Structure formats: structure tokens, C-alpha cells
Coordinates of C-alpha atoms and ligand atoms in Angstrom, one line a residue:
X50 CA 10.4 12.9 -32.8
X51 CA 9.5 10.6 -35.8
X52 CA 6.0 10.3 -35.9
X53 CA 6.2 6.4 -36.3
X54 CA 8.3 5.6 -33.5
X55 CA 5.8 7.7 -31.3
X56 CA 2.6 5.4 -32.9
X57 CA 4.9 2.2 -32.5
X58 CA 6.2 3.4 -28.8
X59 CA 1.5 4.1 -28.2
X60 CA 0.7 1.2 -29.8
X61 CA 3.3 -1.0 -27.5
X62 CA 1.6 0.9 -24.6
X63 CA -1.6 -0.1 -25.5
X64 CA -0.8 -3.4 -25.8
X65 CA 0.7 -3.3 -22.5
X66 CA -1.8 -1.8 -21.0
X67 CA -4.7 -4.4 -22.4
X68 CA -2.3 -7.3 -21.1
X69 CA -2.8 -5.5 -17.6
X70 CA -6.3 -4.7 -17.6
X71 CA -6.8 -8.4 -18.9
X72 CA -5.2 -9.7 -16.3
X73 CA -7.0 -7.5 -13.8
X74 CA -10.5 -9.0 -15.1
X75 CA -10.1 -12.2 -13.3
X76 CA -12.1 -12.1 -10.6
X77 CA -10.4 -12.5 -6.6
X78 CA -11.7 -11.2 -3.5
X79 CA -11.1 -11.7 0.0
X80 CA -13.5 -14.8 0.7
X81 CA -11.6 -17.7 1.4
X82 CA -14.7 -19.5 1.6
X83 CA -15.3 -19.5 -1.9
X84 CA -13.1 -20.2 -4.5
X85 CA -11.6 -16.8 -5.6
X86 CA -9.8 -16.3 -2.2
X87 CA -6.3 -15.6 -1.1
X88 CA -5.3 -19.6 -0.5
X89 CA -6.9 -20.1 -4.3
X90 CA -5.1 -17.0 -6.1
X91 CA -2.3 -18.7 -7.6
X92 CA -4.8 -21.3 -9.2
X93 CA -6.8 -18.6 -11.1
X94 CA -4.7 -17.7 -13.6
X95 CA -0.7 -18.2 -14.8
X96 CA -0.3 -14.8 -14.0
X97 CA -1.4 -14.8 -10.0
X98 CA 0.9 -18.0 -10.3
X99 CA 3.5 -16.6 -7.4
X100 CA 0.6 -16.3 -5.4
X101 CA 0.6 -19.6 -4.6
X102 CA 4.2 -20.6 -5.2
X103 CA 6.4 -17.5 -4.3
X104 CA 8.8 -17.5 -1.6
X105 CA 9.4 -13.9 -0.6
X106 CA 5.4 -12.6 -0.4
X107 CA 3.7 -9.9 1.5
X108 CA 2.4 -9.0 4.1
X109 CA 4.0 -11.0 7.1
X110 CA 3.8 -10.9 10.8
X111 CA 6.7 -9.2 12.6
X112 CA 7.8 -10.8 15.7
X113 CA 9.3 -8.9 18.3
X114 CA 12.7 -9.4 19.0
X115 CA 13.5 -11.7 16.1
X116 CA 14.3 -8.7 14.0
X117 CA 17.8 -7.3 12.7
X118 CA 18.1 -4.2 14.2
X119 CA 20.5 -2.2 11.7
X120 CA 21.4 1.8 11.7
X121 CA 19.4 3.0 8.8
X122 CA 18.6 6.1 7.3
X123 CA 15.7 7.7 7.8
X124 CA 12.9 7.4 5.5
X125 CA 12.3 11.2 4.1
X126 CA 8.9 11.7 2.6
X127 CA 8.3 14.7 0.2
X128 CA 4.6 14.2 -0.4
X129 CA 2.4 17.3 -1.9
X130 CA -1.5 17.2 -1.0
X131 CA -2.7 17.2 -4.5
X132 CA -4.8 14.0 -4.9
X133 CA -6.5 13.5 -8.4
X134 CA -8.7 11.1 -7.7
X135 CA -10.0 8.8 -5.2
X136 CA -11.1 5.7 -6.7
X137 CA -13.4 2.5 -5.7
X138 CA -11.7 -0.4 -7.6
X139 CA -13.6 -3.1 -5.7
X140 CA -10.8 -3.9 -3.9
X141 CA -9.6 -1.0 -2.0
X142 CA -10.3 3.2 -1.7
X143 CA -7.5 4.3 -3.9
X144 CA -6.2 7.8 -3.8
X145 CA -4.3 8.3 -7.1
X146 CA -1.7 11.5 -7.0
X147 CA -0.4 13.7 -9.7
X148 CA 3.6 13.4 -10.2
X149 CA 6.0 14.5 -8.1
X150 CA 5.6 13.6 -4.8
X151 CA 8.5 11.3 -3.6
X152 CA 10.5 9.3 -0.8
X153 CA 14.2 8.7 0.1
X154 CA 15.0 5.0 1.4
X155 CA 17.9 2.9 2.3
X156 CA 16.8 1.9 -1.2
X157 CA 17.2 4.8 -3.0
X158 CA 14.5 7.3 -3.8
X159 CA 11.4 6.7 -5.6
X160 CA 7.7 8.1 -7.0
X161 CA 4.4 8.1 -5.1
X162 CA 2.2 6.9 -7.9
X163 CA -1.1 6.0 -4.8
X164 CA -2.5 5.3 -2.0
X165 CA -4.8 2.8 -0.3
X166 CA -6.2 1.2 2.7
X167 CA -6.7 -2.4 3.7
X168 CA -9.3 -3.5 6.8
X169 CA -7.8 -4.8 9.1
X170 CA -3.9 -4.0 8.5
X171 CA -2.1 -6.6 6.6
X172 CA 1.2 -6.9 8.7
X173 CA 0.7 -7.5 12.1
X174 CA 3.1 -7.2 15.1
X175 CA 3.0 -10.3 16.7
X176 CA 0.3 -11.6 15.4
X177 CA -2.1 -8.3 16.5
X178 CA -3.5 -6.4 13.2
X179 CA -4.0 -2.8 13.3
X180 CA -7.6 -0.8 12.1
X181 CA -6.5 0.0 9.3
X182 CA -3.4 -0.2 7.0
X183 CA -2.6 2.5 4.6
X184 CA -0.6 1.7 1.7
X185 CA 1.9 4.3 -0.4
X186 CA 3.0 2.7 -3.4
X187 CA 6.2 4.1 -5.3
X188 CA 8.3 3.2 -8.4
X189 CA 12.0 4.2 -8.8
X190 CA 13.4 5.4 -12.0
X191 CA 14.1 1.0 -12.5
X192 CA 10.6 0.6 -12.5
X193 CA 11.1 -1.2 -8.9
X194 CA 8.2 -1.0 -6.4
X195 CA 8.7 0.3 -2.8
X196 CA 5.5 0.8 -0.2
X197 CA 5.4 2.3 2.6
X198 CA 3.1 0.8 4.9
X199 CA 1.2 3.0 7.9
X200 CA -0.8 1.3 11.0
X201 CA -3.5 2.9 11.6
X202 CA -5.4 3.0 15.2
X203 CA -8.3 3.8 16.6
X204 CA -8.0 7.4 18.6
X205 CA -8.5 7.1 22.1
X206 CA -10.2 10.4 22.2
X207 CA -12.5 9.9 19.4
X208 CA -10.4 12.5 17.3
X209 CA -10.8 12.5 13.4
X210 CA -8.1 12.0 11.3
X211 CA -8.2 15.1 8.5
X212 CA -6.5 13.0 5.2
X213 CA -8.9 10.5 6.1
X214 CA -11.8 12.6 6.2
X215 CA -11.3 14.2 2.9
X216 CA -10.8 10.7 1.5
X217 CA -14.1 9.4 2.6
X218 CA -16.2 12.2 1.6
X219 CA -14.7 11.6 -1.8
X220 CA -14.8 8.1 -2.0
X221 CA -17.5 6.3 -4.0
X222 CA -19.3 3.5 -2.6
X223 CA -19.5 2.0 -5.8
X224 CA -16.4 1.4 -8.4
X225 CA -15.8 4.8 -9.8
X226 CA -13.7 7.4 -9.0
X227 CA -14.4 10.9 -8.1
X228 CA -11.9 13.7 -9.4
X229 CA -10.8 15.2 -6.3
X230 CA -11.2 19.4 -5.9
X231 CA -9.7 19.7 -2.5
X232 CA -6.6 18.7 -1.1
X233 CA -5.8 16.2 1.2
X234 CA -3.6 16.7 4.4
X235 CA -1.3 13.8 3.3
X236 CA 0.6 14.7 6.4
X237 CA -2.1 13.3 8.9
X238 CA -1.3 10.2 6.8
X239 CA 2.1 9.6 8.4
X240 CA 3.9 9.3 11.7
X241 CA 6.4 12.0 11.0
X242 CA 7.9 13.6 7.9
X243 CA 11.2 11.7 8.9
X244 CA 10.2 8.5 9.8
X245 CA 13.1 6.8 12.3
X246 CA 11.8 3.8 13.3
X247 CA 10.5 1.4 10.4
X248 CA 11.0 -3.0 9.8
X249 CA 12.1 -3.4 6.2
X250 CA 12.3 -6.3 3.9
X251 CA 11.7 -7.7 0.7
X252 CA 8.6 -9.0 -0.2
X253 CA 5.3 -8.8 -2.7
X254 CA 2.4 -7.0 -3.8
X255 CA -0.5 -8.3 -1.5
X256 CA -3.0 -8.3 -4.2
X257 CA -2.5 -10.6 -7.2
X258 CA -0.6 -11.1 -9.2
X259 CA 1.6 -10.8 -6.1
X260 CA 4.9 -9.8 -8.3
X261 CA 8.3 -10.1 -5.6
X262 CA 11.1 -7.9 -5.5
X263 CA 9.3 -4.7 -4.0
X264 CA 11.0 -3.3 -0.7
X265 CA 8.6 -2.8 2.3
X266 CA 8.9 0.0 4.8
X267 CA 6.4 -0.1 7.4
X268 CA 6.2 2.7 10.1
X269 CA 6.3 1.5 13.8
X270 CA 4.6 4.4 14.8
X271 CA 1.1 4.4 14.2
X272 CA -1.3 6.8 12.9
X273 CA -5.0 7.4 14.5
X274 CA -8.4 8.2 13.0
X275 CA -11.6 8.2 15.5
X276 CA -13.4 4.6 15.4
X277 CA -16.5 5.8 13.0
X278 CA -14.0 6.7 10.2
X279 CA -12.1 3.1 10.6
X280 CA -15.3 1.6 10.1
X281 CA -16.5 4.0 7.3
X282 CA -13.8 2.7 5.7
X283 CA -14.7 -1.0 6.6
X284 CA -17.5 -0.6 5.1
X285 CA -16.3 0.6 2.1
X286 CA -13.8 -2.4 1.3
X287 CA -16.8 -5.0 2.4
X288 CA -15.4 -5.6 5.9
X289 CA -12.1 -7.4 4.5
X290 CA -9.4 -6.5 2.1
X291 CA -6.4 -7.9 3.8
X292 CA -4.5 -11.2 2.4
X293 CA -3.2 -13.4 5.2
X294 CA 0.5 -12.9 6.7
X295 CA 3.1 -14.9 4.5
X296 CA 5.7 -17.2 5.7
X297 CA 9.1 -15.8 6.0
X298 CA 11.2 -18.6 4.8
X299 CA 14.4 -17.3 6.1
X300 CA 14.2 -13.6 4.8
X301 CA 16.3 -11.5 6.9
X302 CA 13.5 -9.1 8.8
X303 CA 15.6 -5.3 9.7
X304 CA 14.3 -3.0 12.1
X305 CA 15.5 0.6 12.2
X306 CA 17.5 2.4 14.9
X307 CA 18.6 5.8 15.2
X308 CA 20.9 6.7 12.5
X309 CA 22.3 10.0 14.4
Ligands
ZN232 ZN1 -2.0 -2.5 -0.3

């Protein structure tokens, strides 16, 4: 390749790139009693401006009964355990994941590029949140976002959750992130492999700048972790990373049956 087009094609990443990290040095946080909160993101700069003025954002409560039910496939997850990192980003505990981990959707099939966690979860069902909410985040070859979203609940039993536990020995309490040596059992991290039973819609990016047009799965069957590691990470995330449940304005809610 011509060595010029591969300076122009870095130097139009790197402006790309500053754009992004520029944008991600406005400050916003979770504390609606200040003035960098979720009801103030769209004010804080033009490009959280769907924050305050979109019509399809995310998360949203699910209401039981009011959903489409619709025969869709099942989503087929093809996730390898090798983290890279787990990073503190003062916003969330971020595990970041080397190329080539994947899922197929009613959507079409995309990358894993992370995952995160929110305190408490961000959807609820009928108004109840969950512990925890992890968050997979994937792109598709069009550059469109999908997440999967997994509840996550306190074990009756007190058991440990093993992803979980790699994650938070890893994760730093302050913003950094720590190259990971070990893998993590991604698998302890889902439902199923096949996951059958999922509500799907379009909606948002929860954190700003709240961009539209991503396609939400999220698992009805929960995950568990033992009530110290919830809290652990809690703690980690400052007691609250979750944005508050978005209107629906007439989006058509599905919820998966069996497709066999
Ligand atoms: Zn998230």
C-alpha cells in the first residue's frame, strides 16, 4: 500500500479519535443532584444533545404483558475467555476483549468489542431493577452497535460467580486498567450459550452521548453472583452507574418465544 494513503488513512484516525476523546472529557456522572446528571446530559455539550431530545433511548422498563411476543431466533454467542484488560474508566468496570469473539441475532451477526457492569441494572422488569446489569457491546461489519444486556442477581446460596471474580481481582479501584493474565470464564457471564428467551428493541447508548439506532437484546434469564461480589462491584462504580428508564414513545417492545 502507498505509503501516503496509509499516513492520510492514520492521520484521519487520529483526528477521529481526538474528536472522541474530546468529547469524552466533559464531565457527567450519575448525580442528578448536581448539575452533570442524567436529566442535565443533553445540556452539556451539542454532542450529548440526543440525551435530552432523542426519542428512541435506552434503557427502558419492560412491562409484562405489553410486549410483542414474536418467534425469533435464538441469540448464539461465540465468546473466547481472553480478556485484555479490565479497565476503571470512572464510569464503569470495563473488560475490553481481543478480536474475535462474536454473536448471531435476529439482526445479523456482530463483534464483541467489551464488557461492563452497571449498579443497579438499567432495564427493569416492571419497574424492579436487578443487582447488577452486565453489558456486551458489539459492532457489525456496518459499524452498527448491538448489546446484549444480562440481569444479574443475588445467589440465594451465597455462591460466587467465577467471570465475576476474576474481574474484580483485576479491576482497579482507581481509573486505570490492568492487563489481564488470566482468563475469564465468560460463560458464568450468560444465561446459556443459546439464549431463547430475550425482549428486543431499538434504542441508545445509556451513557452520553446516547447515539440511537443500536439493537438491544436483553436475557430474561438472569445470572447470579453471591451478595459481597454485587456489592464489590457497587463500590467500584460509586454506588450508582445506571441512567434512568426512557420513555417508550410507541416503540414496538418484542419478546422471544421458542423458535423450534
Ligand atoms: Zn452499559
Amino acid at each position: 500500500m502507498n505509503k501516503n494513503i496509509i499516513r492520510t488513512g492514520l492521520m484521519s484516525l487520529a483526528i477521529a479519535m481526538s474528536a472522541t476523546v474530546f468529547s469524552a472529557e466533559v464531565h457527567w456522572d450519575y448525580d442528578d443532584t448536581g448539575t452533570a446528571g442524567p436529566s442535565n446530559w443533553g445540556n452539556l455539550s451539542p454532542d450529548f444533545a440526543l440525551c435530552g431530545t432523542g426519542q428512541a433511548q435506552s434503557p427502558i422498563n419492560f412491562i409484562s404483558g405489553t410486549e410483542v411476543t414474536a418467534e425469533l431466533k435464538k441469540l448464539k454467542t461465540d465468546y473466547d475467555s481472553d480478556g485484555l484488560n479490565v479497565q476503571n474508566n470512572g464510569h464503569t468496570i470495563q473488560v475490553n476483549v481481543a478480536p474475535g469473539s462474536t454473536i448471531k441475532t435476529p439482526t445479523g451477526k456482530y463483534a464483541l468489542l467489551q464488557y461492563h457492569f452497571h449498579f443497579k441494572s438499567e432495564h427493569t422488569v416492571d419497574g424492579v431493577h436487578a443487582g447488577l446489569e452486565a453489558h456486551f457491546v458489539h459492532m457489525n461489519k456496518k459499524g452498527k452497535l448491538g448489546v446484549l444486556g444480562v440481569f444479574v442477581e443475588e445467589d440465594p446460596e451465597g455462591k460466587e460467580n467465577e467471570a465475576l471474580k476474576t474481574i474484580l481481582e483485576n479491576a482497579p479501584h482507581d481509573i486505570a486498567k490492568n492487563t489481564l493474565t488470566e482468563e475469564i470464564d465468560v460463560e458464568a457471564l450468560l444465561p446459556d450459550e443459546k439464549i431463547e428467551h430475550f425482549w428486543h428493541y431499538t434504542g441508545s447508548l445509556t451513557t452520553p452521548p446516547c447515539s440511537e439506532g443500536v439493537k438491544w437484546y436483553v436475557a430474561q434469564k438472569h445470572i447470579y453472583a453471591s451478595a459481597e461480589q454485587i456489592e464489590e462491584m457497587a463500590a467500584l462504580v460509586h454506588h450508582k452507574n445506571n441512567r434512568p428508564t426512557q420513555a417508550i414513545n410507541g416503540r414496538v417492545i418484542l419478546s422471544s418465544q421458542d423458535d423450534d
